[in-house]
Short mmCIF file of C-alpha atoms in Angstrom, two decimals:
data_model
loop_
_atom_site.label_atom_id
_atom_site.label_comp_id
_atom_site.label_asym_id
_atom_site.label_seq_id
_atom_site.Cartn_x
_atom_site.Cartn_y
_atom_site.Cartn_z
CA MET A 11 80.23 44.39 158.20
CA SER A 12 81.91 47.33 155.94
CA SER A 13 83.52 44.38 154.46
CA MET A 14 80.15 43.31 153.58
CA ILE A 15 79.29 46.43 151.61
CA GLU A 16 82.26 45.78 149.32
CA SER A 17 80.79 42.67 148.10
CA PHE A 18 78.86 44.78 146.02
CA ARG A 19 81.32 46.22 143.89
CA GLY A 20 80.03 45.42 140.83
CA ILE A 21 80.29 42.04 138.06
CA PRO A 22 82.81 41.20 135.49
CA VAL A 23 83.18 42.31 132.23
CA ASP A 24 82.78 39.79 130.27
CA GLU A 25 79.47 38.44 132.41
CA LEU A 26 78.43 42.06 131.94
CA ILE A 27 78.42 41.20 128.36
CA ALA A 28 77.17 38.29 128.19
CA ALA A 29 74.55 39.42 129.95
CA LEU A 30 73.85 41.68 127.18
CA GLY A 31 73.94 39.33 124.68
CA GLY A 32 76.66 39.95 122.77
CA ALA A 33 74.55 42.01 120.22
CA ALA A 34 75.70 45.47 121.42
CA LEU A 35 79.35 45.35 122.25
CA HIS A 36 81.64 43.57 120.92
CA PRO A 37 85.23 42.46 123.03
CA VAL A 38 88.09 43.91 121.13
CA ARG A 39 90.83 43.43 123.88
CA LEU A 40 89.80 41.86 127.33
CA PRO A 41 92.44 41.21 130.02
CA GLU A 42 92.67 38.21 132.37
CA PRO A 43 91.53 38.64 135.21
CA ALA A 44 88.37 40.05 133.51
CA PRO A 45 88.06 44.10 135.13
CA VAL A 46 84.79 44.47 137.76
CA VAL A 47 82.58 46.99 136.75
CA ARG A 48 80.61 48.67 139.09
CA GLY A 49 78.24 51.08 136.41
CA VAL A 50 78.53 52.60 133.50
CA VAL A 51 78.96 56.60 132.32
CA ILE A 52 79.06 58.57 128.72
CA HIS A 53 81.77 60.61 128.88
CA ALA A 54 82.11 62.73 126.69
CA PRO A 55 85.05 65.94 125.99
CA GLY A 56 85.14 68.22 128.75
CA ASP A 57 83.38 65.90 131.36
CA PRO A 58 84.80 64.86 134.84
CA VAL A 59 87.07 62.24 134.89
CA PRO A 60 85.08 59.01 135.77
CA GLU A 61 85.00 56.66 138.48
CA PRO A 62 87.65 53.91 137.77
CA ASP A 63 85.58 51.08 138.00
CA LEU A 64 82.95 52.20 135.69
CA LEU A 65 82.40 51.16 132.11
CA ALA A 66 82.78 54.76 129.75
CA LEU A 67 81.13 54.60 126.69
CA CYS A 68 83.47 57.70 125.25
CA ALA A 69 81.71 59.36 123.07
CA ALA A 70 84.46 61.20 121.53
CA PRO A 71 85.91 62.57 118.03
CA ASP A 72 88.60 60.67 116.45
CA GLY A 73 91.72 62.02 118.31
CA MET A 74 90.33 62.16 121.63
CA PRO A 75 92.00 59.86 123.87
CA PRO A 76 89.94 57.25 126.04
CA PRO A 77 89.50 58.48 129.66
CA ALA A 78 90.87 56.39 132.81
CA SER A 79 88.85 53.63 133.76
CA ILE A 80 89.15 50.08 133.63
CA ALA A 81 87.02 49.22 130.72
CA VAL A 82 86.39 51.52 127.47
CA VAL A 83 83.68 50.94 124.44
CA VAL A 84 84.49 53.48 121.51
CA ARG A 85 83.57 53.15 118.03
CA ALA A 86 84.48 50.74 115.75
CA GLY A 87 86.57 53.24 114.01
CA GLN A 88 88.81 54.43 117.08
CA ILE A 89 90.11 50.38 117.95
CA ALA A 90 93.38 51.19 117.02
CA ALA A 91 93.66 55.21 117.93
CA ALA A 92 91.82 53.21 121.42
CA LEU A 93 94.59 50.54 122.00
CA GLU A 94 97.21 52.54 121.42
CA ARG A 95 96.39 54.59 124.32
CA VAL A 96 95.13 52.85 127.08
CA PRO A 97 96.90 50.33 128.85
CA PRO A 98 96.99 46.61 128.90
CA THR A 99 94.32 46.42 131.59
CA THR A 100 92.18 48.61 130.54
CA ALA A 101 88.84 46.46 128.81
CA VAL A 102 88.33 47.64 124.89
CA PHE A 103 85.03 47.19 123.10
CA SER A 104 83.42 48.53 119.75
CA ALA A 105 80.61 49.69 119.26
CA PRO A 106 78.96 49.65 115.84
CA ASP A 107 79.21 53.33 114.28
CA ALA A 108 75.44 54.08 114.08
CA ALA A 109 74.74 53.09 117.66
CA ARG A 110 73.60 55.38 119.72
CA TRP A 111 75.40 56.17 123.62
CA SER A 112 72.16 56.66 124.86
CA ASP A 113 70.64 52.88 123.80
CA LEU A 114 73.81 51.39 124.98
CA TYR A 115 73.81 53.17 128.46
CA ASP A 116 70.37 52.05 129.11
CA ARG A 117 70.59 48.84 127.89
CA VAL A 118 74.29 48.29 130.34
CA ARG A 119 72.25 49.90 133.00
CA TRP A 120 69.20 47.28 133.11
CA ALA A 121 71.96 44.24 132.47
CA LEU A 122 73.72 45.64 135.52
CA ARG A 123 71.29 46.26 137.22
CA ASP A 124 70.28 42.52 137.01
CA SER A 125 73.04 41.30 137.23
CA LEU A 126 74.15 42.80 140.51
CA GLY A 127 70.76 41.63 141.95
CA GLN A 128 71.58 38.20 141.27
CA LEU A 129 74.52 38.46 143.37
CA ALA A 130 73.09 40.13 145.99
CA VAL A 131 71.07 37.40 146.56
CA HIS A 132 74.13 35.12 146.78
CA ASP A 133 76.03 38.14 149.35
CA ALA A 134 72.95 38.37 151.32
CA PHE A 135 73.09 34.62 151.91
CA GLN A 136 76.69 35.42 152.22
CA LEU A 137 75.64 37.86 155.03
CA ALA A 138 73.12 36.59 157.31
CA ASP A 139 76.06 33.61 157.77
CA ALA A 140 77.64 36.58 159.15
CA LEU A 141 75.58 38.09 161.41
CA ALA A 142 74.18 34.39 162.95
CA THR A 143 77.94 33.62 163.52
CA ALA A 144 78.71 37.29 165.55
CA LEU A 145 74.88 36.87 166.86
CA GLY A 146 74.87 33.53 168.19
CA GLY A 147 71.57 32.72 166.61
CA ALA A 148 70.03 31.57 163.21
CA VAL A 149 69.46 34.30 161.18
CA SER A 150 66.46 35.12 158.67
CA ILE A 151 66.84 38.63 156.55
CA GLU A 152 63.15 38.93 154.68
CA ASP A 153 61.92 42.31 152.45
CA ALA A 154 58.76 43.59 153.47
CA ASN A 155 56.26 41.64 152.32
CA ARG A 156 57.69 38.91 154.47
CA ARG A 157 59.39 36.48 151.59
CA VAL A 158 62.58 35.17 152.72
CA VAL A 159 65.08 36.65 151.07
CA ALA A 160 68.24 34.86 152.68
CA PHE A 161 68.37 32.74 155.69
CA SER A 162 71.90 31.44 157.68
CA THR A 163 73.19 27.82 157.39
CA ILE A 164 75.92 27.99 160.80
CA PRO A 165 75.44 24.18 162.30
CA GLY A 166 74.03 23.90 165.45
CA GLN A 167 71.96 26.66 165.65
CA SER A 168 68.56 26.35 167.10
CA ILE A 169 65.87 26.91 164.71
CA ASP A 170 61.87 26.21 165.10
CA ASP A 171 59.32 24.86 162.70
CA VAL A 172 58.06 28.31 162.12
CA ARG A 173 61.67 29.17 160.30
CA ARG A 174 62.24 25.69 158.68
CA GLN A 175 58.60 26.31 156.97
CA GLY A 176 59.39 29.87 156.26
CA ILE A 177 62.50 28.92 154.60
CA LEU A 178 61.07 26.40 153.04
CA ASP A 179 58.17 27.66 151.04
CA ARG A 180 60.25 31.25 151.02
CA THR A 181 57.50 33.41 153.31
CA VAL A 182 57.26 33.57 157.21
CA PRO A 183 53.97 31.34 157.85
CA ASP A 184 50.29 33.55 158.81
CA HIS A 185 49.27 33.38 162.49
CA VAL A 186 48.26 36.17 164.74
CA GLU A 187 51.13 36.11 167.26
CA ARG A 188 53.79 36.80 164.25
CA GLU A 189 50.31 39.65 163.02
CA GLN A 190 51.25 41.07 166.16
CA TRP A 191 54.26 40.76 166.46
CA TYR A 192 55.12 42.63 162.88
CA ALA A 193 52.78 45.14 163.79
CA ARG A 194 55.24 46.32 166.34
CA LEU A 195 58.18 45.66 164.51
CA TRP A 196 57.06 48.43 161.86
CA ARG A 197 55.63 50.93 164.93
CA GLU A 198 58.65 50.78 166.62
CA THR A 199 62.60 51.73 166.03
CA GLY A 200 65.50 50.01 167.14
CA VAL A 201 66.46 46.58 168.24
CA LEU A 202 62.79 44.88 169.18
CA GLU A 203 62.74 41.64 171.02
CA PHE A 204 59.74 39.64 170.85
CA THR A 205 58.84 36.42 173.52
CA GLY A 206 58.20 33.01 172.36
CA GLY A 207 54.41 32.15 171.85
CA THR A 208 52.94 28.89 171.35
CA GLU A 209 53.97 28.43 168.02
CA SER A 210 57.31 30.13 168.26
CA THR A 211 60.11 30.28 169.86
CA SER A 212 61.39 34.32 170.84
CA ARG A 213 62.64 36.75 168.85
CA THR A 214 65.45 39.67 167.97
CA ALA A 215 64.39 41.41 165.92
CA VAL A 216 64.99 45.00 163.49
CA ALA A 217 63.67 46.71 160.94
CA ILE A 218 65.14 48.31 157.73
CA ARG A 219 63.61 51.57 156.15
CA SER A 220 64.20 53.46 153.39
CA GLY A 221 62.91 56.55 154.92
CA ALA A 222 59.94 56.35 156.28
CA GLU A 223 59.24 53.57 153.72
CA PRO A 224 59.44 49.88 155.35
CA LEU A 225 61.99 47.63 152.84
CA GLY A 226 62.36 44.52 155.10
CA SER A 227 63.72 43.05 158.12
CA ILE A 228 66.09 40.66 160.43
CA TRP A 229 64.86 38.09 162.59
CA VAL A 230 67.19 36.51 165.02
CA VAL A 231 65.81 33.01 166.78
CA GLY A 232 67.32 33.39 170.36
CA ALA A 233 65.75 36.74 173.09
CA ARG A 234 68.45 38.75 173.58
CA GLU A 235 70.26 36.77 176.81
CA SER A 236 71.01 34.38 174.74
CA LEU A 237 72.61 36.03 171.72
CA SER A 238 76.04 37.70 171.79
CA PRO A 239 76.08 40.50 174.81
CA ASP A 240 77.23 43.12 171.26
CA ALA A 241 73.67 42.01 169.60
CA ASP A 242 71.85 45.33 169.44
CA GLU A 243 74.97 47.00 168.42
CA ILE A 244 75.62 44.04 165.51
CA LEU A 245 72.00 44.46 163.95
CA ARG A 246 72.37 48.24 163.64
CA ARG A 247 75.40 48.07 162.07
CA ALA A 248 73.60 45.64 159.96
CA VAL A 249 71.12 47.33 158.54
CA GLY A 250 72.38 49.89 155.87
CA VAL A 251 74.79 46.45 154.60
CA VAL A 252 70.86 44.95 154.77
CA ALA A 253 69.24 47.95 152.61
CA ILE A 254 71.73 48.00 150.52
CA CYS A 255 70.98 43.96 149.94
CA LEU A 256 67.08 44.46 149.75
CA ALA A 257 67.48 48.00 147.09
CA HIS A 258 69.85 45.79 144.57
CA GLN A 259 68.04 42.47 144.46
CA ASP A 260 65.30 41.67 142.70
CA HIS A 261 63.65 39.03 144.93
CA PHE A 262 65.21 35.96 142.73
CA ALA A 263 65.35 33.49 144.95
CA SER A 264 61.79 33.76 146.32
CA ARG A 265 59.71 33.59 143.83
CA GLY A 266 59.55 31.10 140.89
CA ARG A 267 61.41 28.24 142.93
CA GLU A 268 58.49 25.97 143.09
CA ALA A 269 57.74 26.41 138.95
CA ARG A 270 61.97 25.63 138.01
CA GLY A 271 61.46 22.78 140.16
CA GLN A 272 58.87 21.72 138.61
CA ILE A 273 59.96 22.13 135.34
CA LEU A 274 63.30 20.35 135.81
CA ARG A 275 61.73 17.48 137.50
CA GLN A 276 59.59 17.05 134.41
CA LEU A 277 62.87 17.20 132.01
CA LEU A 278 64.96 15.04 134.02
CA GLY A 279 61.86 12.47 134.53
CA GLY A 280 60.68 12.67 130.73
CA VAL A 281 57.54 13.14 129.13
CA PRO A 282 55.86 12.13 126.55
CA GLY A 283 57.86 13.62 123.35
CA GLY A 284 60.70 14.49 125.62
CA THR A 285 59.80 17.62 125.47
CA VAL A 286 57.93 20.53 128.13
CA PRO A 287 55.83 22.82 126.42
CA GLY A 288 57.20 26.38 125.98
CA TYR A 289 61.14 24.93 126.80
CA ALA A 290 63.83 24.53 125.29
CA LEU A 291 67.69 24.35 126.20
CA PRO A 292 69.05 28.00 125.58
CA GLY A 293 72.56 26.93 124.50
CA ALA A 294 75.08 24.22 125.35
CA THR A 295 74.19 23.28 128.65
CA VAL A 296 75.66 20.44 130.80
CA LEU A 297 73.76 19.01 133.75
CA VAL A 298 75.19 19.35 137.48
CA ALA A 299 74.32 16.98 140.32
CA PHE A 300 75.76 17.58 143.40
CA ALA A 301 75.62 14.66 145.93
CA ARG A 302 76.07 16.35 150.10
CA ALA A 303 78.73 15.35 152.36
CA GLU A 304 76.91 14.30 155.53
CA ARG A 305 77.54 16.17 158.65
CA ALA A 306 76.31 16.59 162.00
CA GLY A 307 74.15 19.75 162.90
CA ASP A 308 73.10 20.35 159.17
CA ASP A 309 69.51 21.01 158.14
CA ARG A 310 69.76 18.66 154.86
CA GLU A 311 66.87 20.17 153.24
CA LEU A 312 67.35 23.46 153.78
CA LEU A 313 71.08 23.92 153.13
CA ASP A 314 70.31 21.69 149.09
CA THR A 315 67.10 24.59 149.44
CA ARG A 316 69.84 27.07 149.16
CA LEU A 317 71.92 25.70 147.18
CA SER A 318 69.38 25.35 144.14
CA ASP A 319 68.69 28.69 144.37
CA VAL A 320 72.22 29.72 144.26
CA PHE A 321 72.60 27.47 141.07
CA SER A 322 69.29 28.91 139.84
CA LEU A 323 71.40 32.47 140.00
CA HIS A 324 73.66 31.26 138.23
CA ALA A 325 72.16 30.09 135.22
CA GLN A 326 70.30 32.76 135.11
CA ARG A 327 72.91 35.03 134.33
CA PHE A 328 73.74 33.40 131.21
CA GLN A 329 70.73 31.39 130.61
CA GLY A 330 67.71 32.81 130.97
CA LEU A 331 65.58 31.23 133.46
CA GLY A 332 67.72 28.89 136.31
CA LEU A 333 66.81 25.53 136.71
CA ALA A 334 68.11 24.10 139.84
CA ALA A 335 66.21 21.86 142.28
CA ALA A 336 66.73 19.67 144.85
CA ILE A 337 64.93 16.11 143.92
CA ASP A 338 65.18 12.90 145.99
CA GLY A 339 68.30 14.22 148.14
CA ARG A 340 70.95 15.28 145.70
CA VAL A 341 70.48 18.86 144.25
CA TYR A 342 70.30 18.88 139.87
CA ALA A 343 71.19 22.22 138.06
CA LEU A 344 71.10 23.34 134.05
CA LEU A 345 74.42 25.13 134.00
CA PRO A 346 75.57 26.79 130.91
CA ALA A 347 78.83 24.19 129.63
CA ALA A 348 82.13 26.00 130.15
CA THR A 349 85.88 24.20 129.91
CA ARG A 350 86.40 22.65 132.84
CA ALA A 351 88.58 24.54 134.68
CA ARG A 352 86.29 27.64 134.61
CA LEU A 353 83.06 24.99 135.08
CA GLY A 354 84.80 24.00 138.19
CA ALA A 355 85.74 27.21 139.60
CA GLN A 356 82.41 28.52 139.31
CA LEU A 357 80.67 25.52 140.89
CA TRP A 358 82.91 25.23 143.82
CA ALA A 359 82.48 29.20 144.49
CA MET A 360 79.20 28.47 144.29
CA ILE A 361 79.10 25.70 147.16
CA ALA A 362 82.07 26.13 149.49
CA ARG A 363 79.86 28.76 151.33
CA ILE A 364 76.73 26.27 151.06
CA ALA A 365 77.98 22.81 151.33
CA PRO A 366 81.53 23.33 153.56
CA ALA A 367 82.04 19.64 154.41
CA GLY A 368 81.86 19.32 150.47
CA GLY A 369 80.73 16.30 148.49
CA LEU A 370 80.54 14.79 145.20
CA LEU A 371 79.64 16.42 141.93
CA ALA A 372 78.56 14.90 138.39
CA VAL A 373 79.42 16.68 135.35
CA GLY A 374 77.19 15.55 132.51
CA PRO A 375 78.11 15.89 129.08
CA ALA A 376 77.35 19.40 126.99
CA LEU A 377 73.57 19.07 125.50
CA ASP A 378 71.77 20.76 123.68
CA GLU A 379 68.11 18.77 122.94
CA VAL A 380 65.96 18.86 125.90
CA ALA A 381 65.61 15.28 124.93
CA ALA A 382 68.82 14.47 126.13
CA LEU A 383 68.07 15.04 129.75
CA PRO A 384 66.36 12.06 131.00
CA GLN A 385 69.34 9.70 129.61
CA ALA A 386 71.87 12.79 131.47
CA ARG A 387 70.60 12.17 134.54
CA GLN A 388 70.96 8.61 134.98
CA GLN A 389 74.40 8.88 133.85
CA VAL A 390 75.07 11.95 136.42
CA ASP A 391 73.22 8.99 139.20
CA ARG A 392 75.09 6.34 138.12
CA LEU A 393 78.29 8.17 138.09
CA LEU A 394 77.60 9.23 141.91
CA ALA A 395 77.22 5.95 142.87
CA LEU A 396 79.75 4.57 141.70
CA ARG A 397 82.25 7.29 142.92
CA ALA A 398 80.88 6.95 146.34
CA ARG A 399 81.29 3.37 146.48
CA SER A 400 84.78 4.04 145.04
CA GLY A 401 85.12 5.76 148.72
CA ALA A 402 85.99 9.42 146.06
CA ALA A 403 87.02 12.19 148.70
CA ALA A 404 84.80 15.14 149.22
CA GLY A 405 85.20 18.18 147.02
CA ASP A 406 85.97 15.69 143.87
CA ILE A 407 83.76 16.13 140.37
CA ALA A 408 83.74 13.58 137.78
CA TYR A 409 82.80 13.79 134.75
CA VAL A 410 80.47 11.69 132.46
CA GLU A 411 82.94 11.98 129.79
CA ASP A 412 86.15 10.20 131.36
CA GLU A 413 83.74 7.48 132.71
CA ARG A 414 81.84 6.06 129.76
CA ASP A 415 83.13 2.30 129.96
CA ALA A 416 82.34 2.18 133.66
CA LEU A 417 79.17 3.85 132.83
CA LEU A 418 78.33 0.67 130.46
CA LEU A 419 78.75 -1.29 132.67
CA ALA A 420 77.01 -0.54 135.63
CA GLU A 421 74.25 -0.19 133.13
CA VAL A 422 74.79 -3.60 132.18
CA ALA A 423 74.54 -4.89 135.85
CA GLU A 424 71.11 -2.92 136.33
CA ALA A 425 69.97 -4.86 133.38
CA VAL A 426 71.51 -8.52 134.10
CA ARG A 427 70.91 -8.08 138.08
CA GLU A 428 67.15 -10.96 138.03
CA VAL A 429 69.74 -13.36 135.37
CA PRO A 430 69.72 -16.06 137.22
CA ALA A 431 72.56 -17.31 135.27
CA MET A 432 74.45 -14.13 135.68
CA ARG A 433 74.08 -13.69 139.53
CA SER A 434 75.34 -17.68 140.26
CA GLY A 435 77.28 -18.33 137.59
CA VAL A 436 81.20 -19.98 137.98
CA ALA A 437 82.47 -16.58 139.05
CA CYS A 438 79.87 -16.66 142.14
CA LYS A 439 81.30 -19.78 142.92
CA ILE A 440 84.82 -18.87 142.67
CA ALA A 441 84.51 -16.17 144.86
CA SER A 442 82.49 -18.66 147.78
CA TYR A 443 85.62 -21.09 147.17
CA ASP A 444 88.12 -18.39 147.96
CA ARG A 445 86.24 -16.88 151.24
CA GLU A 446 85.79 -20.87 152.45
CA HIS A 447 89.64 -21.76 152.10
CA GLY A 448 91.39 -18.36 151.69
CA THR A 449 92.67 -18.52 148.47
CA ALA A 450 93.35 -16.67 145.79
CA TYR A 451 91.88 -17.69 142.43
CA VAL A 452 89.24 -14.54 142.03
CA PRO A 453 92.18 -11.92 141.92
CA THR A 454 94.37 -14.69 139.55
CA LEU A 455 91.80 -14.62 137.09
CA ARG A 456 90.50 -10.85 137.50
CA ALA A 457 94.97 -10.12 136.84
CA TRP A 458 94.46 -13.05 133.54
CA PHE A 459 91.77 -11.03 132.27
CA GLU A 460 92.69 -7.24 132.92
CA ALA A 461 96.62 -8.36 130.93
CA GLY A 462 94.94 -9.95 128.19
CA GLY A 463 95.89 -13.49 128.74
CA ASP A 464 99.56 -12.27 129.10
CA VAL A 465 100.93 -14.61 132.17
CA ALA A 466 104.42 -12.44 132.92
CA ALA A 467 102.25 -9.00 133.11
CA ALA A 468 99.28 -10.65 135.09
CA ALA A 469 102.33 -11.84 137.55
CA ASP A 470 103.47 -8.85 138.03
CA ARG A 471 100.47 -7.05 138.42
CA LEU A 472 99.78 -10.05 142.08
CA HIS A 473 103.83 -9.46 142.39
CA VAL A 474 104.07 -13.44 142.19
CA HIS A 475 106.14 -15.74 140.22
CA ALA A 476 105.06 -16.48 136.21
CA ASN A 477 105.36 -20.18 137.71
CA THR A 478 102.88 -19.52 140.61
CA PHE A 479 100.72 -17.77 138.45
CA ARG A 480 100.56 -20.90 135.64
CA TYR A 481 100.02 -23.01 138.69
CA ARG A 482 97.15 -20.84 139.92
CA MET A 483 95.77 -20.95 136.59
CA THR A 484 95.79 -24.68 136.04
CA ARG A 485 94.44 -25.19 139.52
CA ALA A 486 91.31 -23.01 139.24
CA GLY A 487 91.08 -24.81 135.72
CA THR A 488 90.65 -28.01 137.37
CA LEU A 489 88.63 -26.97 140.78
CA PHE A 490 85.94 -25.59 138.41
CA GLY A 491 85.83 -26.64 135.02
CA LEU A 492 87.37 -23.49 133.30
CA ARG A 493 88.11 -23.91 130.16
CA PRO A 494 89.89 -20.58 128.68
CA ASP A 495 90.04 -21.98 125.52
CA SER A 496 86.45 -21.22 124.50
CA ALA A 497 86.06 -17.08 123.34
CA ASP A 498 82.30 -17.22 125.00
CA GLU A 499 83.50 -19.27 129.04
CA ARG A 500 85.98 -15.89 128.58
CA LEU A 501 83.72 -13.21 127.65
CA LEU A 502 80.75 -14.69 130.45
CA LEU A 503 83.41 -14.86 133.69
CA HIS A 504 84.74 -11.84 132.45
CA LEU A 505 81.44 -10.17 132.61
CA GLN A 506 80.25 -11.96 135.66
CA LEU A 507 84.11 -10.88 137.17
CA ARG A 508 83.50 -7.36 136.20
CA LEU A 509 79.59 -7.01 136.79
CA ALA A 510 80.54 -7.87 140.88
CA ASP A 511 82.08 -4.27 141.16
CA PHE A 512 78.65 -2.90 141.09
CA ASP A 513 76.41 -4.78 143.50
#
């Protein structure tokens, strides 16, 4: 469990600056990878040497070297000297000459608190999974108000309807039986066992306190005899780590999910005027859609709910309100636009623990207008369907920008699906003939179109002699009345053959 404490080491300094909005501090040198900052300190001459993982605000006169720290902030007029005196692994930022150090300190401290709080929610989920694996039973972490702030998603572990409902509602359902459980939980100390009743299976639990003040609790589905022999010791050692989680995080995941989901549904489904009152995209934004790969033992609804919370946390850190929701069996999120390498790394870092079996991701184009979101959803939905039909491997990321032609054809296929002549035209007759006689006229015609009418190139595609290919084309013309010299007929035949790929 001690390793879990290290997960609260801080946040990358570039993310901290982004959280500040860029108005107070300006990066002058940012090493790669960006150093991780745990806190902030104002350092003046004569002060003790700060901890190395703090962001040091250097309140020193000209000529004084900055302290040894992974990140320093100096006045704009001291930048040149600072760059010469600190190692290249130190991040260097400038502050306006007129800025007050106390004001900067407060802004950084609050930004760190908020960012660490968001990270702590995600780390609490990881801790819940680690505990569930060690204990052998499904785990929930609650705050003092019975809100579910994290839960495990280990496949195959037993859960009941009370746990499922508590996770989906993010608050434990009221019931007289559980009222008695909580009364005992806060009255007694140590690891407690609760016998199952009319609605709940047995539970093992421990309270989390700060002194005498309740902070929260850990609940495990199962009685002692069904859990690990070391269950009591594991839970006792987990208390301190969970207390850190509850102290850092601001219950983001348990607040406002329904509101965020409702806003996102409106934005993606379209409303009159294409807007939701009071909402505008906060900057360059992409719509991401995730379709989970099915795996035995997974509770899809709970896993998608958890992933939508994690996506919301990521978006909230950079863009304010983080919009993500599980809708119609997929998880959608509005995330800040970034390079493909950065976005891909961020996405799979969030998905890796929550969807071990992987899945397919579709990323829409960068947008800055809310009115474009309904079309973006249509595009990512079509792209996911196309990738699933093609057998794309789980772990694949597809970008709308790379598949414009295929997406347009898919849209055309949808539009003409009910046109009889397109659904029963000559291409359909040729395909039927191939099935009945074991011929290959459809592949022959496809190769001819794909080669732009170049017989030699088309023959190479099928690995046949050019004369054989010419014979097949002639025979196809005789059997089906094809007129390759007719531009309209060529267009319609090619379109019918191509749209068959989208059935």
